[in-house]
PDB file of C-alpha atoms in Angstrom:
ATOM      1  CA  MET M   1     -50.719 -49.470  13.478  1.00  0.00           C
ATOM      2  CA  LEU M   2     -48.507 -51.683  11.286  1.00  0.00           C
ATOM      3  CA  HIS M   3     -49.815 -53.557   8.248  1.00  0.00           C
ATOM      4  CA  LYS M   4     -48.271 -56.070   5.851  1.00  0.00           C
ATOM      5  CA  THR M   5     -48.993 -55.585   2.168  1.00  0.00           C
ATOM      6  CA  ARG M   6     -47.452 -56.154  -1.231  1.00  0.00           C
ATOM      7  CA  GLY M   7     -46.708 -53.120  -3.363  1.00  0.00           C
ATOM      8  CA  ILE M   8     -45.752 -52.027  -6.881  1.00  0.00           C
ATOM      9  CA  VAL M   9     -43.499 -48.961  -7.079  1.00  0.00           C
ATOM     10  CA  LEU M  10     -44.772 -46.474  -9.670  1.00  0.00           C
ATOM     11  CA  LYS M  11     -42.953 -43.186  -9.046  1.00  0.00           C
ATOM     12  CA  THR M  12     -40.126 -41.899  -6.834  1.00  0.00           C
ATOM     13  CA  THR M  13     -39.634 -38.162  -6.294  1.00  0.00           C
ATOM     14  CA  PRO M  14     -36.696 -36.553  -4.431  1.00  0.00           C
ATOM     15  CA  TYR M  15     -37.671 -34.892  -1.150  1.00  0.00           C
ATOM     16  CA  ALA M  16     -35.262 -32.756   0.865  1.00  0.00           C
ATOM     17  CA  GLU M  17     -31.577 -33.719   0.878  1.00  0.00           C
ATOM     18  CA  SER M  18     -31.637 -37.496   1.341  1.00  0.00           C
ATOM     19  CA  SER M  19     -35.310 -38.504   1.276  1.00  0.00           C
ATOM     20  CA  VAL M  20     -37.897 -39.438  -1.344  1.00  0.00           C
ATOM     21  CA  VAL M  21     -41.648 -39.620  -1.726  1.00  0.00           C
ATOM     22  CA  VAL M  22     -42.644 -42.931  -3.323  1.00  0.00           C
ATOM     23  CA  GLN M  23     -45.981 -43.567  -5.015  1.00  0.00           C
ATOM     24  CA  ILE M  24     -46.801 -47.236  -4.504  1.00  0.00           C
ATOM     25  CA  PHE M  25     -49.848 -49.176  -5.626  1.00  0.00           C
ATOM     26  CA  THR M  26     -50.462 -51.431  -2.636  1.00  0.00           C
ATOM     27  CA  GLU M  27     -52.547 -54.562  -2.514  1.00  0.00           C
ATOM     28  CA  LYS M  28     -54.242 -53.549   0.730  1.00  0.00           C
ATOM     29  CA  PHE M  29     -54.692 -49.786   0.458  1.00  0.00           C
ATOM     30  CA  GLY M  30     -54.521 -48.936  -3.260  1.00  0.00           C
ATOM     31  CA  MET M  31     -52.364 -45.977  -4.325  1.00  0.00           C
ATOM     32  CA  GLN M  32     -50.394 -44.504  -1.444  1.00  0.00           C
ATOM     33  CA  ALA M  33     -47.633 -41.918  -1.080  1.00  0.00           C
ATOM     34  CA  TYR M  34     -44.828 -42.848   1.326  1.00  0.00           C
ATOM     35  CA  LEU M  35     -42.132 -40.586   2.724  1.00  0.00           C
ATOM     36  CA  VAL M  36     -38.888 -42.536   3.022  1.00  0.00           C
ATOM     37  CA  ASN M  37     -36.069 -40.789   4.859  1.00  0.00           C
ATOM     38  CA  GLY M  38     -32.346 -41.276   4.368  1.00  0.00           C
ATOM     39  CA  VAL M  39     -32.506 -43.483   1.255  1.00  0.00           C
ATOM     40  CA  LYS M  40     -29.349 -41.925  -0.168  1.00  0.00           C
ATOM     41  CA  LYS M  41     -27.232 -42.631   2.893  1.00  0.00           C
ATOM     42  CA  PRO M  42     -24.714 -45.534   2.731  1.00  0.00           C
ATOM     43  CA  ARG M  43     -26.398 -47.570   5.472  1.00  0.00           C
ATOM     44  CA  ALA M  44     -29.998 -46.723   4.661  1.00  0.00           C
ATOM     45  CA  LYS M  45     -32.559 -49.134   6.091  1.00  0.00           C
ATOM     46  CA  ILE M  46     -34.516 -48.820   2.836  1.00  0.00           C
ATOM     47  CA  GLY M  47     -32.262 -48.170  -0.156  1.00  0.00           C
ATOM     48  CA  LEU M  48     -33.119 -46.207  -3.271  1.00  0.00           C
ATOM     49  CA  ASN M  49     -32.220 -49.254  -5.405  1.00  0.00           C
ATOM     50  CA  ILE M  50     -35.432 -51.100  -4.443  1.00  0.00           C
ATOM     51  CA  LEU M  51     -37.644 -48.054  -5.002  1.00  0.00           C
ATOM     52  CA  GLN M  52     -37.295 -48.053  -8.775  1.00  0.00           C
ATOM     53  CA  PRO M  53     -40.405 -48.005 -11.004  1.00  0.00           C
ATOM     54  CA  PHE M  54     -42.248 -51.335 -11.333  1.00  0.00           C
ATOM     55  CA  HIS M  55     -40.215 -52.972  -8.566  1.00  0.00           C
ATOM     56  CA  LEU M  56     -42.299 -55.418  -6.524  1.00  0.00           C
ATOM     57  CA  LEU M  57     -42.120 -55.134  -2.751  1.00  0.00           C
ATOM     58  CA  ASP M  58     -43.172 -56.862   0.437  1.00  0.00           C
ATOM     59  CA  LEU M  59     -43.962 -54.028   2.818  1.00  0.00           C
ATOM     60  CA  VAL M  60     -44.662 -53.366   6.460  1.00  0.00           C
ATOM     61  CA  VAL M  61     -46.289 -49.942   6.604  1.00  0.00           C
ATOM     62  CA  TYR M  62     -47.876 -47.495   8.988  1.00  0.00           C
ATOM     63  CA  HIS M  63     -51.317 -46.490   7.736  1.00  0.00           C
ATOM     64  CA  LYS M  64     -53.250 -43.432   8.861  1.00  0.00           C
ATOM     65  CA  LEU M  65     -56.720 -42.649   7.579  1.00  0.00           C
ATOM     66  CA  THR M  66     -55.853 -38.951   7.645  1.00  0.00           C
ATOM     67  CA  GLY M  67     -52.846 -37.284   6.045  1.00  0.00           C
ATOM     68  CA  SER M  68     -51.448 -37.559   2.554  1.00  0.00           C
ATOM     69  CA  LEU M  69     -48.027 -39.054   3.371  1.00  0.00           C
ATOM     70  CA  GLN M  70     -47.627 -42.482   4.938  1.00  0.00           C
ATOM     71  CA  ARG M  71     -44.529 -44.204   6.356  1.00  0.00           C
ATOM     72  CA  ILE M  72     -42.797 -47.505   5.608  1.00  0.00           C
ATOM     73  CA  SER M  73     -41.359 -49.590   8.439  1.00  0.00           C
ATOM     74  CA  GLU M  74     -39.851 -52.373   6.299  1.00  0.00           C
ATOM     75  CA  ALA M  75     -39.472 -52.994   2.572  1.00  0.00           C
ATOM     76  CA  ARG M  76     -38.046 -55.968   0.718  1.00  0.00           C
ATOM     77  CA  GLN M  77     -37.952 -56.555  -3.033  1.00  0.00           C
ATOM     78  CA  THR M  78     -39.794 -59.792  -3.804  1.00  0.00           C
ATOM     79  CA  PRO M  79     -39.172 -61.259  -6.270  1.00  0.00           C
ATOM     80  CA  ILE M  80     -35.788 -59.824  -7.190  1.00  0.00           C
ATOM     81  CA  PHE M  81     -35.661 -59.117 -10.923  1.00  0.00           C
ATOM     82  CA  GLN M  82     -33.483 -61.400 -13.015  1.00  0.00           C
ATOM     83  CA  ARG M  83     -33.842 -59.752 -16.444  1.00  0.00           C
ATOM     84  CA  ILE M  84     -35.748 -56.442 -16.532  1.00  0.00           C
ATOM     85  CA  PRO M  85     -32.895 -54.196 -15.279  1.00  0.00           C
ATOM     86  CA  TYR M  86     -30.343 -55.846 -17.596  1.00  0.00           C
ATOM     87  CA  ASP M  87     -32.362 -56.177 -20.815  1.00  0.00           C
ATOM     88  CA  VAL M  88     -32.826 -52.905 -22.705  1.00  0.00           C
ATOM     89  CA  ILE M  89     -36.050 -54.061 -24.396  1.00  0.00           C
ATOM     90  CA  LYS M  90     -37.621 -55.296 -21.167  1.00  0.00           C
ATOM     91  CA  SER M  91     -36.533 -52.221 -19.204  1.00  0.00           C
ATOM     92  CA  SER M  92     -37.885 -49.878 -21.901  1.00  0.00           C
ATOM     93  CA  ILE M  93     -41.218 -51.715 -21.974  1.00  0.00           C
ATOM     94  CA  ALA M  94     -41.363 -51.584 -18.171  1.00  0.00           C
ATOM     95  CA  GLN M  95     -40.617 -47.848 -18.173  1.00  0.00           C
ATOM     96  CA  PHE M  96     -43.336 -47.173 -20.746  1.00  0.00           C
ATOM     97  CA  LEU M  97     -45.963 -49.325 -19.032  1.00  0.00           C
ATOM     98  CA  ASN M  98     -45.045 -47.882 -15.654  1.00  0.00           C
ATOM     99  CA  GLU M  99     -45.717 -44.332 -16.875  1.00  0.00           C
ATOM    100  CA  LEU M 100     -49.107 -45.251 -18.328  1.00  0.00           C
ATOM    101  CA  VAL M 101     -50.118 -47.243 -15.254  1.00  0.00           C
ATOM    102  CA  TYR M 102     -49.132 -44.416 -12.909  1.00  0.00           C
ATOM    103  CA  LYS M 103     -50.965 -41.757 -14.908  1.00  0.00           C
ATOM    104  CA  SER M 104     -54.031 -43.998 -15.160  1.00  0.00           C
ATOM    105  CA  MET M 105     -54.226 -44.870 -11.444  1.00  0.00           C
ATOM    106  CA  LYS M 106     -53.275 -41.790  -9.415  1.00  0.00           C
ATOM    107  CA  GLN M 107     -56.445 -42.030  -7.333  1.00  0.00           C
ATOM    108  CA  GLN M 108     -56.887 -45.809  -7.482  1.00  0.00           C
ATOM    109  CA  GLY M 109     -58.358 -47.452  -4.399  1.00  0.00           C
ATOM    110  CA  PRO M 110     -57.645 -51.025  -3.298  1.00  0.00           C
ATOM    111  CA  ASP M 111     -58.423 -53.584  -6.019  1.00  0.00           C
ATOM    112  CA  GLU M 112     -57.011 -57.065  -5.491  1.00  0.00           C
ATOM    113  CA  ALA M 113     -57.788 -58.265  -9.034  1.00  0.00           C
ATOM    114  CA  LEU M 114     -56.104 -55.228 -10.589  1.00  0.00           C
ATOM    115  CA  PHE M 115     -53.099 -55.605  -8.310  1.00  0.00           C
ATOM    116  CA  ASP M 116     -52.726 -59.300  -9.174  1.00  0.00           C
ATOM    117  CA  PHE M 117     -52.976 -58.575 -12.905  1.00  0.00           C
ATOM    118  CA  ILE M 118     -50.169 -55.982 -12.844  1.00  0.00           C
ATOM    119  CA  PHE M 119     -48.020 -57.946 -10.367  1.00  0.00           C
ATOM    120  CA  HIS M 120     -48.128 -61.197 -12.358  1.00  0.00           C
ATOM    121  CA  ALA M 121     -47.628 -59.390 -15.686  1.00  0.00           C
ATOM    122  CA  ILE M 122     -44.411 -57.835 -14.355  1.00  0.00           C
ATOM    123  CA  CYS M 123     -43.242 -61.212 -13.027  1.00  0.00           C
ATOM    124  CA  TRP M 124     -43.964 -62.821 -16.388  1.00  0.00           C
ATOM    125  CA  LEU M 125     -42.082 -60.100 -18.284  1.00  0.00           C
ATOM    126  CA  ASP M 126     -39.057 -60.630 -16.051  1.00  0.00           C
ATOM    127  CA  ALA M 127     -39.177 -64.423 -16.277  1.00  0.00           C
ATOM    128  CA  LEU M 128     -39.356 -64.712 -20.071  1.00  0.00           C
ATOM    129  CA  GLU M 129     -36.086 -65.142 -21.896  1.00  0.00           C
ATOM    130  CA  HIS M 130     -37.566 -63.601 -25.055  1.00  0.00           C
ATOM    131  CA  THR M 131     -40.171 -60.840 -24.784  1.00  0.00           C
ATOM    132  CA  PRO M 132     -43.243 -61.301 -27.022  1.00  0.00           C
ATOM    133  CA  ALA M 133     -43.349 -58.448 -29.548  1.00  0.00           C
ATOM    134  CA  ASN M 134     -46.954 -57.609 -28.595  1.00  0.00           C
ATOM    135  CA  PHE M 135     -46.546 -57.841 -24.809  1.00  0.00           C
ATOM    136  CA  HIS M 136     -47.077 -54.110 -24.149  1.00  0.00           C
ATOM    137  CA  LEU M 137     -50.115 -53.919 -26.445  1.00  0.00           C
ATOM    138  CA  TYR M 138     -51.763 -56.922 -24.789  1.00  0.00           C
ATOM    139  CA  PHE M 139     -51.029 -55.607 -21.291  1.00  0.00           C
ATOM    140  CA  LEU M 140     -52.547 -52.194 -22.006  1.00  0.00           C
ATOM    141  CA  LEU M 141     -55.654 -53.549 -23.707  1.00  0.00           C
ATOM    142  CA  LYS M 142     -56.300 -55.990 -20.848  1.00  0.00           C
ATOM    143  CA  LEU M 143     -55.641 -53.278 -18.243  1.00  0.00           C
ATOM    144  CA  THR M 144     -58.594 -51.283 -19.600  1.00  0.00           C
ATOM    145  CA  LYS M 145     -60.894 -53.980 -18.209  1.00  0.00           C
ATOM    146  CA  PHE M 146     -59.961 -52.832 -14.691  1.00  0.00           C
ATOM    147  CA  LEU M 147     -60.018 -49.130 -15.592  1.00  0.00           C
ATOM    148  CA  GLY M 148     -63.551 -49.204 -16.956  1.00  0.00           C
ATOM    149  CA  PHE M 149     -63.217 -48.820 -20.723  1.00  0.00           C
ATOM    150  CA  TYR M 150     -62.492 -52.330 -21.979  1.00  0.00           C
ATOM    151  CA  PRO M 151     -63.230 -52.598 -25.721  1.00  0.00           C
ATOM    152  CA  ALA M 152     -66.489 -54.379 -26.497  1.00  0.00           C
ATOM    153  CA  SER M 153     -65.428 -57.654 -28.109  1.00  0.00           C
ATOM    154  CA  ASN M 154     -68.737 -58.365 -29.839  1.00  0.00           C
ATOM    155  CA  GLY M 155     -68.542 -57.862 -33.583  1.00  0.00           C
ATOM    156  CA  SER M 156     -64.756 -58.137 -33.588  1.00  0.00           C
ATOM    157  CA  ASN M 157     -64.926 -59.377 -37.179  1.00  0.00           C
ATOM    158  CA  ARG M 158     -66.224 -55.972 -38.322  1.00  0.00           C
ATOM    159  CA  PRO M 159     -63.859 -53.776 -40.396  1.00  0.00           C
ATOM    160  CA  PHE M 160     -63.651 -50.727 -38.107  1.00  0.00           C
ATOM    161  CA  PHE M 161     -62.951 -50.016 -34.441  1.00  0.00           C
ATOM    162  CA  ASP M 162     -64.239 -46.707 -33.060  1.00  0.00           C
ATOM    163  CA  LEU M 163     -61.746 -45.568 -30.415  1.00  0.00           C
ATOM    164  CA  LYS M 164     -64.170 -42.986 -29.017  1.00  0.00           C
ATOM    165  CA  GLU M 165     -66.973 -45.490 -28.476  1.00  0.00           C
ATOM    166  CA  GLY M 166     -64.736 -48.481 -27.789  1.00  0.00           C
ATOM    167  CA  THR M 167     -66.699 -50.664 -30.201  1.00  0.00           C
ATOM    168  CA  PHE M 168     -66.234 -52.570 -33.444  1.00  0.00           C
ATOM    169  CA  THR M 169     -68.487 -51.278 -36.198  1.00  0.00           C
ATOM    170  CA  SER M 170     -69.437 -52.027 -39.789  1.00  0.00           C
ATOM    171  CA  TYR M 171     -69.538 -48.333 -40.696  1.00  0.00           C
ATOM    172  CA  LEU M 172     -66.683 -45.824 -40.862  1.00  0.00           C
ATOM    173  CA  PRO M 173     -67.229 -43.183 -38.127  1.00  0.00           C
ATOM    174  CA  ASN M 174     -67.139 -39.502 -39.128  1.00  0.00           C
ATOM    175  CA  HIS M 175     -63.945 -38.820 -37.188  1.00  0.00           C
ATOM    176  CA  SER M 176     -60.292 -39.879 -37.474  1.00  0.00           C
ATOM    177  CA  LEU M 177     -60.048 -41.794 -34.184  1.00  0.00           C
ATOM    178  CA  VAL M 178     -60.768 -45.110 -35.796  1.00  0.00           C
ATOM    179  CA  LEU M 179     -58.941 -48.316 -36.729  1.00  0.00           C
ATOM    180  CA  GLN M 180     -59.308 -49.807 -40.192  1.00  0.00           C
ATOM    181  CA  ASN M 181     -58.028 -53.120 -41.533  1.00  0.00           C
ATOM    182  CA  PRO M 182     -55.551 -54.651 -41.202  1.00  0.00           C
ATOM    183  CA  HIS M 183     -55.263 -52.848 -37.844  1.00  0.00           C
ATOM    184  CA  THR M 184     -58.820 -53.687 -36.751  1.00  0.00           C
ATOM    185  CA  THR M 185     -58.157 -57.404 -37.165  1.00  0.00           C
ATOM    186  CA  GLN M 186     -54.782 -57.143 -35.420  1.00  0.00           C
ATOM    187  CA  TRP M 187     -56.376 -55.220 -32.521  1.00  0.00           C
ATOM    188  CA  ALA M 188     -59.085 -57.891 -32.210  1.00  0.00           C
ATOM    189  CA  THR M 189     -56.517 -60.711 -32.331  1.00  0.00           C
ATOM    190  CA  ILE M 190     -54.539 -59.210 -29.448  1.00  0.00           C
ATOM    191  CA  LEU M 191     -57.713 -58.432 -27.517  1.00  0.00           C
ATOM    192  CA  ASN M 192     -58.965 -62.025 -27.803  1.00  0.00           C
ATOM    193  CA  SER M 193     -55.589 -63.619 -27.018  1.00  0.00           C
ATOM    194  CA  ASN M 194     -54.002 -64.723 -23.734  1.00  0.00           C
ATOM    195  CA  TRP M 195     -50.500 -64.549 -22.245  1.00  0.00           C
ATOM    196  CA  SER M 196     -49.395 -67.953 -23.482  1.00  0.00           C
ATOM    197  CA  ALA M 197     -50.515 -67.277 -27.076  1.00  0.00           C
ATOM    198  CA  LEU M 198     -48.700 -63.945 -27.499  1.00  0.00           C
ATOM    199  CA  HIS M 199     -45.604 -65.499 -29.063  1.00  0.00           C
ATOM    200  CA  GLY M 200     -47.739 -66.802 -31.920  1.00  0.00           C
ATOM    201  CA  ILE M 201     -49.248 -63.444 -32.943  1.00  0.00           C
ATOM    202  CA  LYS M 202     -47.372 -62.129 -35.974  1.00  0.00           C
ATOM    203  CA  ILE M 203     -47.857 -58.429 -36.740  1.00  0.00           C
ATOM    204  CA  PRO M 204     -45.558 -56.420 -39.055  1.00  0.00           C
ATOM    205  CA  HIS M 205     -43.406 -53.888 -37.231  1.00  0.00           C
ATOM    206  CA  ALA M 206     -44.947 -50.876 -39.014  1.00  0.00           C
ATOM    207  CA  ASP M 207     -48.457 -52.025 -38.080  1.00  0.00           C
ATOM    208  CA  ARG M 208     -47.441 -52.632 -34.453  1.00  0.00           C
ATOM    209  CA  ARG M 209     -46.124 -49.069 -34.278  1.00  0.00           C
ATOM    210  CA  ILE M 210     -49.497 -47.745 -35.471  1.00  0.00           C
ATOM    211  CA  LEU M 211     -51.333 -49.926 -32.939  1.00  0.00           C
ATOM    212  CA  LEU M 212     -49.095 -48.636 -30.165  1.00  0.00           C
ATOM    213  CA  HIS M 213     -50.038 -45.027 -30.924  1.00  0.00           C
ATOM    214  CA  ARG M 214     -53.692 -45.990 -31.162  1.00  0.00           C
ATOM    215  CA  VAL M 215     -53.589 -47.673 -27.756  1.00  0.00           C
ATOM    216  CA  VAL M 216     -52.154 -44.466 -26.292  1.00  0.00           C
ATOM    217  CA  ASP M 217     -54.899 -42.498 -28.083  1.00  0.00           C
ATOM    218  CA  PHE M 218     -57.448 -44.884 -26.573  1.00  0.00           C
ATOM    219  CA  TYR M 219     -56.186 -44.173 -23.058  1.00  0.00           C
ATOM    220  CA  GLN M 220     -56.061 -40.426 -23.616  1.00  0.00           C
ATOM    221  CA  LEU M 221     -59.640 -40.453 -24.901  1.00  0.00           C
ATOM    222  CA  HIS M 222     -61.057 -42.333 -21.936  1.00  0.00           C
ATOM    223  CA  LEU M 223     -58.973 -41.057 -19.020  1.00  0.00           C
ATOM    224  CA  ASP M 224     -58.940 -37.407 -17.963  1.00  0.00           C
ATOM    225  CA  ALA M 225     -55.657 -35.520 -17.775  1.00  0.00           C
ATOM    226  CA  ILE M 226     -53.439 -38.454 -18.713  1.00  0.00           C
ATOM    227  CA  GLY M 227     -51.341 -36.076 -20.817  1.00  0.00           C
ATOM    228  CA  GLU M 228     -48.309 -36.837 -22.945  1.00  0.00           C
ATOM    229  CA  ILE M 229     -46.582 -40.207 -22.516  1.00  0.00           C
ATOM    230  CA  LYS M 230     -42.934 -39.165 -22.519  1.00  0.00           C
ATOM    231  CA  SER M 231     -41.486 -42.689 -22.526  1.00  0.00           C
ATOM    232  CA  LEU M 232     -43.289 -43.584 -25.779  1.00  0.00           C
ATOM    233  CA  GLU M 233     -40.525 -42.060 -27.887  1.00  0.00           C
ATOM    234  CA  ILE M 234     -37.849 -43.954 -25.960  1.00  0.00           C
ATOM    235  CA  LEU M 235     -39.696 -47.241 -26.415  1.00  0.00           C
ATOM    236  CA  GLU M 236     -40.031 -46.665 -30.155  1.00  0.00           C
ATOM    237  CA  GLU M 237     -36.302 -45.936 -30.474  1.00  0.00           C
ATOM    238  CA  VAL M 238     -35.406 -49.133 -28.621  1.00  0.00           C
ATOM    239  CA  LEU M 239     -37.829 -51.306 -30.568  1.00  0.00           C
ATOM    240  CA  GLY M 240     -36.583 -49.796 -33.829  1.00  0.00           C
TER     241      GLY M 240
END
């Protein structure tokens, strides 16, 4: 049976000589693995160029309740990116976020609110002429709301943030996985912000770099087997 659904490409793996297996987070079915044949051929019905990470697709798919690999009947990139592939900062941010999203959602079922959040965040990143410096930090902190470990915002004026407990606290925990000021205040400012206010948040580059590593720590603490984030080093090199 054929179904229409939107999808977000998260990972493409070569399969046989001219085929790929594509991991796509779909609006209707959650995470799905699709076998796409002949993508490397000159006249491929579905080309490899639209199966790149974080590309947004309108899909017509076959869906079986049994079996690990599904099939795609039709795929069309919508919207077509205007900036992400051609802007080294945007493409590096997209690559980094894509890796974290994929590793966080390998078994994710259908979730319309989660899908809409990621879909519109990608659209917004592509549409902006200038990328807010804290875009990736805001995205990852807000994503935790859907993944089940959103930081408790009460007491956000307290001097410490316990990454293990996900709470602001007045007392320094007896472990090193903790934020202290000015990073606690910066973390709280991002957490309590919104998309339109991101341009106005001013954080020194060195502090933003620390926050980035702490966000990754936060994910690794609360999600099993997330492992090393290989694109983190690339993002840091690009951002300077």
